[in-house]
Amino acid sequence: MTADITKPLLGKNGNKPTEVGSTVTATVINLLKNMVGAGLLNVCVAFQYASVLGGLLIMLFSSFVCTGGFLLIGYCCSKTQAKTFRELWRSAMGQNTEKTVDVVLFFHTLFSCVGYVTMIGDFCIKSASGLMPDSIFARRRESSILVISLFGIFPLCLYKNLEPLKYTSVVGLFITAISCAYIFYDVVANAEEYHAAETLQDHMWYVKLDMFKTLALFNGSFSAHYNAPTYYAELKERTFLNYMRVSFWAFGIATLLFTAFGLAGFARFGDEVLGNVLKSYSPDDPMIQISWFCMMVSTVFNFPHAFQRMRSSFNALINRGPEDNFLVTTIVLLGLSVYMGVAFKDIAVIKMIKGATLGVSIMFIFPALFFLQLNQPIQMKRKCSGDVNDPNSKFRRRRRGNWLRVLCVIMMITGFVQGLLALLVHYKVI
């Protein structure tokens, strides 16, 4: 991959793909930042739920189905020339129900933004209590959220195309790496004291119903599918091959990072690991306070990725252009996110329901439905390819189509089962 990250992720409306666009490297970086953030802190406890080997197997499965869903969205976009989820839905499911996907996207990204605001407040309080104990950031959660939202988040949300955020993505990944590096250093340097190897051996394999929580946590960590059509549409060289490169690089790196970080954190704390691994450390540790600060900044840089999609979905729902009443819409939606983030200090239930319903729909169910609906029309359109009468070509297309149908079935089953079990376990039905 080239090192050029000076091209925008999102271009201005009306520009041709040959005039503006994002390189493969820039898109990989933005996609990685979309996935790797505060959700990284939750993967350690997932290995406690499922054991070491169980967690590794579930990680591989989660990476497979999440990458598959992301690829299917890009594949369908390449065949229909769709640039948004609404256009893709219209091509596959029809115009009469096209607002369905906008409703799902709006509430999914709204709750994501609310979750980001909540985490920013928590991270700020925890870091400032040690680094700046006498400041307002250490005393009042509401004040810290308002200040950060006004001077940090709001300016980033004013960009109409996310072009400058390629730089914040790089910075965000770098400061996230600082937190990860400390976790790795701590467990390696003090492995004997922490009995890290013994912890992994003692938890090598067991089966619990909580393993379904592991699947939900891993799938949530890979969630960036709401922006998949945008990543495809804004590639400088818009081909499915380039989109595949982006997907494999980003999801591959994320898989390695989630696995290594999860095992390191679990080896450090074992059964004492908490849902947020940083909470397992002493709050008086200066490096942990710095890590809290790093994750807060990383979350601020994550916010505009979800907010841009929420704003676009909202405008689509009210039948307005993406830039109509831009400033007013931005202020209202950001204000709503901040208000809910301040009002709800613990949104675990909302996030769980969002992931079990809206999340699995966007990541697994919708992509599978799109492909299954579009599969026959796509094959019919290939009459112009010149190889429609070639028996070998027909066989290859049929075999590829069969494998993709199998993937769709696996994704739909995964989505329904994950969503249902998450709700049943949460409400203690099972």
Coordinates of C-alpha atoms in Angstrom, one line a residue:
M1 CA 0.0 0.0 0.0
T2 CA 1.2 3.5 -0.7
A3 CA 1.6 6.0 2.1
D4 CA -0.4 8.8 0.7
I5 CA -3.2 9.8 3.0
T6 CA -3.8 13.2 1.6
K7 CA -6.9 12.3 -0.3
P8 CA -10.4 12.8 1.2
L9 CA -12.6 10.0 2.5
L10 CA -15.7 11.8 1.4
G11 CA -15.8 14.0 -1.6
K12 CA -18.2 16.9 -2.4
N13 CA -21.5 16.1 -4.0
G14 CA -21.4 16.0 -7.8
N15 CA -17.6 15.4 -8.1
K16 CA -16.6 12.6 -10.3
P17 CA -14.6 9.7 -8.8
T18 CA -11.7 10.6 -11.1
E19 CA -11.5 14.1 -9.6
V20 CA -11.5 13.3 -5.9
G21 CA -11.4 10.3 -3.7
S22 CA -9.5 8.4 -1.1
T23 CA -6.6 6.1 -1.7
V24 CA -6.6 2.5 -0.4
T25 CA -4.2 3.4 2.4
A26 CA -6.3 6.4 3.5
T27 CA -9.5 4.3 3.5
V28 CA -7.8 1.5 5.5
I29 CA -6.7 4.0 8.1
N30 CA -10.2 5.6 8.3
L31 CA -11.9 2.2 8.5
L32 CA -9.5 1.0 11.2
K33 CA -10.3 4.2 13.3
N34 CA -14.0 3.5 12.7
M35 CA -13.6 0.1 14.4
V36 CA -10.7 0.5 16.8
G37 CA -11.6 2.8 19.7
A38 CA -13.1 2.5 23.1
G39 CA -14.7 -0.9 22.1
L40 CA -11.2 -2.3 22.3
L41 CA -11.3 -2.1 26.1
N42 CA -14.2 -4.7 26.2
V43 CA -12.5 -7.5 24.4
C44 CA -10.5 -8.7 27.4
V45 CA -13.5 -9.9 29.4
A46 CA -14.8 -11.7 26.3
F47 CA -12.0 -14.3 26.8
Q48 CA -13.2 -14.8 30.4
Y49 CA -16.7 -15.6 29.0
A50 CA -15.5 -18.1 26.4
S51 CA -12.1 -19.4 27.5
V52 CA -8.8 -18.8 25.6
L53 CA -9.5 -21.4 22.8
G54 CA -13.2 -20.6 22.7
G55 CA -12.5 -16.9 22.4
L56 CA -10.0 -17.5 19.6
L57 CA -12.5 -19.6 17.7
I58 CA -15.3 -17.1 18.2
M59 CA -12.9 -14.2 17.2
L60 CA -12.1 -16.0 13.9
F61 CA -15.8 -16.6 13.3
S62 CA -16.8 -13.1 14.1
S63 CA -14.0 -11.7 11.9
F64 CA -15.2 -13.9 9.1
V65 CA -18.9 -13.0 9.2
C66 CA -18.2 -9.3 9.8
T67 CA -15.8 -9.1 7.0
G68 CA -18.2 -11.0 4.8
G69 CA -21.0 -8.6 5.6
F70 CA -18.8 -5.6 4.8
L71 CA -17.7 -7.2 1.5
L72 CA -21.3 -8.0 0.5
I73 CA -22.3 -4.4 0.9
G74 CA -19.5 -3.3 -1.3
Y75 CA -20.2 -6.0 -3.8
C76 CA -23.8 -5.0 -4.1
C77 CA -22.8 -1.3 -4.4
S78 CA -20.4 -2.2 -7.2
K79 CA -23.2 -4.0 -9.1
T80 CA -25.9 -1.3 -8.6
Q81 CA -23.7 1.8 -8.5
A82 CA -25.3 2.7 -5.2
K83 CA -23.5 5.2 -3.1
T84 CA -25.7 5.1 0.0
F85 CA -27.7 2.5 1.9
R86 CA -30.9 4.1 0.7
E87 CA -29.9 3.7 -2.9
L88 CA -28.9 0.1 -2.2
W89 CA -32.1 -0.7 -0.5
R90 CA -34.1 0.9 -3.3
S91 CA -32.3 -1.3 -5.9
A92 CA -32.7 -4.5 -3.8
M93 CA -35.9 -4.1 -1.8
G94 CA -37.9 -1.5 -3.7
Q95 CA -38.7 2.2 -3.3
N96 CA -41.8 1.8 -1.1
T97 CA -39.8 0.6 1.9
E98 CA -36.6 2.6 1.4
K99 CA -37.0 4.7 4.5
T100 CA -36.7 1.6 6.6
V101 CA -33.0 1.6 6.3
D102 CA -32.8 5.3 7.1
V103 CA -34.7 4.7 10.3
V104 CA -32.4 1.9 11.3
L105 CA -29.3 3.8 10.5
F106 CA -30.5 7.0 12.3
F107 CA -31.2 5.3 15.6
H108 CA -28.2 3.0 15.4
T109 CA -25.8 6.0 14.9
L110 CA -27.8 8.1 17.4
F111 CA -27.3 5.6 20.1
S112 CA -23.6 5.2 19.1
C113 CA -23.1 9.0 19.4
V114 CA -24.9 8.9 22.8
G115 CA -22.6 6.1 23.9
Y116 CA -19.5 8.1 22.8
V117 CA -20.7 11.1 24.8
T118 CA -21.2 9.0 27.9
M119 CA -17.7 7.4 27.5
I120 CA -16.1 10.8 26.9
G121 CA -17.6 12.0 30.2
D122 CA -16.4 9.0 32.1
F123 CA -12.9 8.9 30.6
C124 CA -12.5 12.6 31.3
I125 CA -13.5 12.4 35.0
K126 CA -11.1 9.4 35.5
S127 CA -8.1 10.9 33.8
A128 CA -8.6 14.4 35.2
S129 CA -9.0 13.1 38.8
G130 CA -5.3 12.2 38.7
L131 CA -3.8 14.5 36.1
M132 CA -5.8 17.7 37.0
P133 CA -7.5 17.0 40.3
D134 CA -8.5 20.6 41.0
S135 CA -10.0 21.3 37.5
I136 CA -13.6 21.3 36.6
F137 CA -13.0 18.3 34.4
A138 CA -12.3 16.2 37.6
R139 CA -15.3 17.5 39.5
R140 CA -18.3 17.8 37.2
R141 CA -19.1 15.2 34.5
E142 CA -21.7 17.5 32.9
S143 CA -19.4 20.4 32.6
S144 CA -16.6 18.4 31.1
I145 CA -18.9 16.9 28.5
L146 CA -20.2 20.4 27.5
V147 CA -16.7 21.9 27.2
I148 CA -15.4 19.0 25.2
S149 CA -18.5 18.9 23.0
L150 CA -18.3 22.6 22.3
F151 CA -14.6 23.0 21.6
G152 CA -13.7 19.5 20.5
I153 CA -16.6 17.6 19.0
F154 CA -18.6 20.5 17.4
P155 CA -15.9 21.8 15.1
L156 CA -15.3 18.2 13.8
C157 CA -19.0 17.8 13.1
L158 CA -19.0 21.0 11.0
Y159 CA -17.1 19.3 8.2
K160 CA -19.4 18.3 5.4
N161 CA -17.2 15.6 3.9
L162 CA -14.9 14.3 6.6
E163 CA -11.9 15.2 4.4
P164 CA -9.8 16.6 7.3
L165 CA -10.5 13.6 9.5
K166 CA -7.9 11.5 7.8
Y167 CA -5.4 13.2 10.1
T168 CA -7.4 12.7 13.3
S169 CA -7.8 9.1 12.3
V170 CA -4.0 8.7 12.3
V171 CA -3.7 10.6 15.6
G172 CA -6.5 8.6 17.1
L173 CA -4.9 5.3 16.1
F174 CA -1.6 6.5 17.5
I175 CA -2.9 7.4 20.9
T176 CA -4.9 4.2 21.1
A177 CA -1.7 2.4 20.4
I178 CA -0.2 4.2 23.5
S179 CA -2.8 2.6 25.7
C180 CA -2.4 -0.8 24.1
A181 CA 1.4 -0.6 24.4
Y182 CA 1.2 0.0 28.2
I183 CA -1.1 -3.0 28.6
F184 CA 1.3 -5.2 26.6
Y185 CA 4.4 -3.9 28.5
D186 CA 2.8 -4.4 31.9
V187 CA 1.8 -8.0 31.3
V188 CA 5.1 -9.0 29.6
A189 CA 7.4 -7.2 32.1
N190 CA 5.6 -8.6 35.1
A191 CA 4.4 -11.9 33.7
E192 CA 5.8 -14.0 36.6
E193 CA 4.3 -11.7 39.2
Y194 CA 0.9 -11.8 37.6
H195 CA 1.1 -15.5 36.8
A196 CA 0.0 -14.7 33.2
A197 CA 1.0 -18.0 31.7
E198 CA -0.8 -19.9 34.4
T199 CA -3.9 -17.8 34.0
L200 CA -4.1 -18.6 30.3
Q201 CA -3.5 -22.3 30.9
D202 CA -6.1 -22.5 33.6
H203 CA -8.7 -20.9 31.3
M204 CA -7.6 -22.7 28.1
W205 CA -11.0 -24.4 27.4
Y206 CA -14.5 -24.5 28.9
V207 CA -18.0 -24.0 27.6
K208 CA -20.4 -21.5 29.1
L209 CA -23.6 -19.9 27.9
D210 CA -21.8 -16.6 28.3
M211 CA -19.9 -17.4 25.1
F212 CA -22.7 -15.8 23.2
K213 CA -21.8 -12.5 25.0
T214 CA -18.3 -13.0 23.6
L215 CA -19.8 -13.2 20.1
A216 CA -21.8 -10.0 20.7
L217 CA -18.8 -8.2 22.0
F218 CA -16.5 -9.2 19.1
N219 CA -19.2 -8.4 16.5
G220 CA -19.7 -5.0 18.1
S221 CA -16.0 -4.3 18.0
F222 CA -16.0 -4.9 14.2
S223 CA -19.0 -2.6 13.6
A224 CA -18.4 -0.1 10.9
H225 CA -20.9 -1.4 8.3
Y226 CA -23.1 1.7 8.5
N227 CA -20.4 3.6 6.6
A228 CA -19.6 0.8 4.1
P229 CA -21.3 2.4 1.1
T230 CA -19.5 5.6 1.7
Y231 CA -16.1 3.9 1.9
Y232 CA -16.8 2.3 -1.5
A233 CA -18.3 5.4 -3.1
E234 CA -15.4 7.6 -2.1
L235 CA -12.5 5.4 -3.3
K236 CA -10.4 7.3 -5.8
E237 CA -10.3 4.2 -8.0
R238 CA -13.8 2.8 -7.3
T239 CA -13.5 -0.9 -8.0
F240 CA -14.6 -3.9 -5.9
L241 CA -11.0 -5.1 -6.0
N242 CA -9.8 -2.0 -4.2
Y243 CA -12.7 -2.3 -1.8
M244 CA -11.6 -5.9 -1.0
R245 CA -8.1 -4.7 -0.3
V246 CA -9.4 -2.1 2.1
S247 CA -11.6 -4.7 3.8
F248 CA -9.0 -7.4 4.2
W249 CA -6.3 -5.0 5.4
A250 CA -8.5 -3.2 7.9
F251 CA -10.4 -6.2 9.3
G252 CA -7.2 -8.3 9.3
I253 CA -5.3 -5.7 11.4
A254 CA -8.3 -5.2 13.7
T255 CA -8.6 -9.0 14.2
L256 CA -4.9 -9.3 15.2
L257 CA -5.1 -6.2 17.5
F258 CA -8.4 -7.3 19.2
T259 CA -7.0 -10.8 19.8
A260 CA -3.6 -9.7 21.1
F261 CA -5.0 -7.0 23.3
G262 CA -7.8 -9.2 24.6
L263 CA -5.4 -12.0 25.6
A264 CA -2.9 -9.7 27.2
G265 CA -5.6 -8.0 29.3
F266 CA -7.1 -11.3 30.3
A267 CA -3.7 -12.8 31.1
R268 CA -3.0 -9.8 33.4
F269 CA -6.2 -10.0 35.5
G270 CA -7.8 -13.4 34.9
D271 CA -11.2 -13.8 36.5
E272 CA -10.8 -10.3 38.0
V273 CA -10.9 -8.6 34.6
L274 CA -13.7 -6.1 34.3
G275 CA -15.8 -5.2 31.2
N276 CA -13.6 -2.1 30.7
V277 CA -10.1 -3.4 31.3
L278 CA -8.8 0.0 32.4
K279 CA -11.1 -0.1 35.4
S280 CA -9.2 -3.2 36.6
Y281 CA -6.1 -1.1 37.2
S282 CA -5.5 1.1 40.2
P283 CA -6.9 4.6 39.5
D284 CA -3.8 6.1 41.1
D285 CA -1.5 4.7 38.4
P286 CA -0.3 7.7 36.3
M287 CA 0.0 5.6 33.1
I288 CA -3.6 4.5 33.6
Q289 CA -4.7 8.1 34.0
I290 CA -2.8 8.9 30.7
S291 CA -4.5 5.9 29.1
W292 CA -7.9 7.2 30.2
F293 CA -7.0 10.5 28.6
C294 CA -5.9 8.8 25.4
M295 CA -9.1 6.8 25.1
M296 CA -11.1 10.0 25.6
V297 CA -9.3 11.8 22.7
S298 CA -9.7 8.7 20.6
T299 CA -13.4 8.6 21.3
V300 CA -13.7 12.3 20.3
F301 CA -12.1 11.5 17.0
N302 CA -14.5 8.5 16.5
F303 CA -17.6 10.6 17.1
P304 CA -17.8 12.4 13.7
H305 CA -17.8 9.1 11.8
A306 CA -21.1 8.0 13.4
F307 CA -22.4 11.6 13.5
Q308 CA -22.0 12.1 9.8
R309 CA -24.1 9.1 9.0
M310 CA -26.7 10.1 11.6
R311 CA -27.1 13.5 10.0
S312 CA -27.3 12.1 6.5
S313 CA -30.0 9.5 7.6
F314 CA -32.0 12.2 9.4
N315 CA -32.0 14.5 6.3
A316 CA -33.0 11.5 4.1
L317 CA -35.9 10.7 6.5
I318 CA -37.3 14.3 6.2
N319 CA -36.7 14.3 2.4
R320 CA -34.0 17.0 2.5
G321 CA -30.6 17.2 0.8
P322 CA -27.5 16.3 2.7
E323 CA -26.5 20.0 3.2
D324 CA -30.0 21.5 3.7
N325 CA -30.1 23.6 6.9
F326 CA -26.7 22.2 7.7
L327 CA -25.8 24.2 10.7
V328 CA -29.2 24.0 12.4
T329 CA -29.4 20.2 11.8
T330 CA -25.8 19.8 13.1
I331 CA -26.5 21.8 16.3
V332 CA -29.9 20.1 17.0
L333 CA -28.5 16.5 16.5
L334 CA -25.4 17.2 18.4
G335 CA -27.4 18.8 21.2
L336 CA -29.7 15.7 21.3
S337 CA -26.7 13.4 21.6
V338 CA -25.0 15.5 24.3
Y339 CA -28.3 15.8 26.3
M340 CA -28.9 12.0 26.2
G341 CA -25.2 11.3 27.0
V342 CA -25.5 13.6 30.1
A343 CA -28.9 12.3 31.2
F344 CA -28.0 8.6 30.9
K345 CA -24.9 7.7 32.8
D346 CA -25.3 4.0 32.1
I347 CA -26.6 3.2 28.7
A348 CA -25.6 -0.5 28.8
V349 CA -29.2 -1.6 28.3
I350 CA -29.7 0.8 25.3
K351 CA -26.4 -0.4 23.8
M352 CA -27.3 -4.0 24.2
I353 CA -30.8 -3.6 22.6
K354 CA -29.2 -1.5 19.8
G355 CA -26.7 -4.2 19.1
A356 CA -29.2 -7.0 19.3
T357 CA -31.6 -5.4 16.9
L358 CA -30.3 -2.5 14.8
G359 CA -26.6 -3.6 14.8
V360 CA -27.2 -7.1 13.6
S361 CA -29.6 -5.8 11.0
I362 CA -27.0 -3.5 9.4
M363 CA -24.1 -5.9 9.8
F364 CA -25.6 -9.2 8.8
I365 CA -29.3 -9.3 7.9
F366 CA -29.5 -6.3 5.4
P367 CA -26.3 -7.3 3.4
A368 CA -27.6 -10.9 3.1
L369 CA -31.0 -9.7 1.9
F370 CA -29.5 -7.3 -0.5
F371 CA -27.3 -10.0 -2.2
L372 CA -30.1 -12.6 -2.3
Q373 CA -32.5 -10.1 -3.9
L374 CA -30.0 -8.7 -6.4
N375 CA -28.3 -12.0 -7.3
Q376 CA -30.6 -13.0 -10.2
P377 CA -30.8 -9.5 -11.7
I378 CA -27.0 -9.2 -11.5
Q379 CA -26.5 -12.4 -13.4
M380 CA -29.0 -11.4 -16.0
K381 CA -27.1 -8.1 -16.6
R382 CA -23.9 -10.1 -17.3
K383 CA -25.2 -10.9 -20.8
C384 CA -23.2 -8.0 -22.0
S385 CA -20.0 -9.4 -20.6
G386 CA -19.3 -11.5 -23.6
D387 CA -18.8 -14.8 -21.7
V388 CA -22.4 -15.7 -21.0
N389 CA -22.3 -18.6 -23.5
D390 CA -19.0 -19.9 -22.0
P391 CA -19.8 -23.1 -20.0
N392 CA -16.7 -22.7 -17.8
S393 CA -17.7 -19.1 -17.1
K394 CA -21.2 -20.1 -16.2
F395 CA -19.9 -22.8 -13.9
R396 CA -17.6 -20.4 -12.1
R397 CA -20.4 -17.9 -11.6
R398 CA -22.8 -20.5 -10.4
R399 CA -20.2 -21.9 -7.9
R400 CA -19.3 -18.4 -6.7
G401 CA -23.0 -17.6 -6.3
N402 CA -23.6 -20.8 -4.3
W403 CA -20.8 -19.9 -1.9
L404 CA -22.1 -16.4 -1.4
R405 CA -25.6 -17.8 -0.7
V406 CA -24.1 -20.0 2.0
L407 CA -22.4 -16.9 3.5
C408 CA -25.7 -15.1 3.4
V409 CA -27.4 -17.9 5.3
I410 CA -24.6 -18.0 7.9
M411 CA -24.8 -14.2 8.4
M412 CA -28.6 -14.2 8.8
I413 CA -28.5 -17.1 11.3
T414 CA -25.7 -15.3 13.2
G415 CA -27.7 -12.1 13.3
F416 CA -31.0 -13.6 14.4
V417 CA -29.3 -16.0 17.0
Q418 CA -27.1 -13.3 18.4
G419 CA -29.9 -10.8 18.7
L420 CA -32.3 -13.3 20.3
L421 CA -29.9 -14.8 22.7
A422 CA -28.6 -11.3 23.8
L423 CA -32.1 -10.3 24.7
L424 CA -32.9 -13.6 26.4
V425 CA -29.7 -13.6 28.5
H426 CA -30.2 -9.9 29.5
Y427 CA -33.7 -10.4 30.6
K428 CA -32.7 -13.7 32.4
V429 CA -35.0 -15.9 30.4
I430 CA -32.1 -18.3 30.0

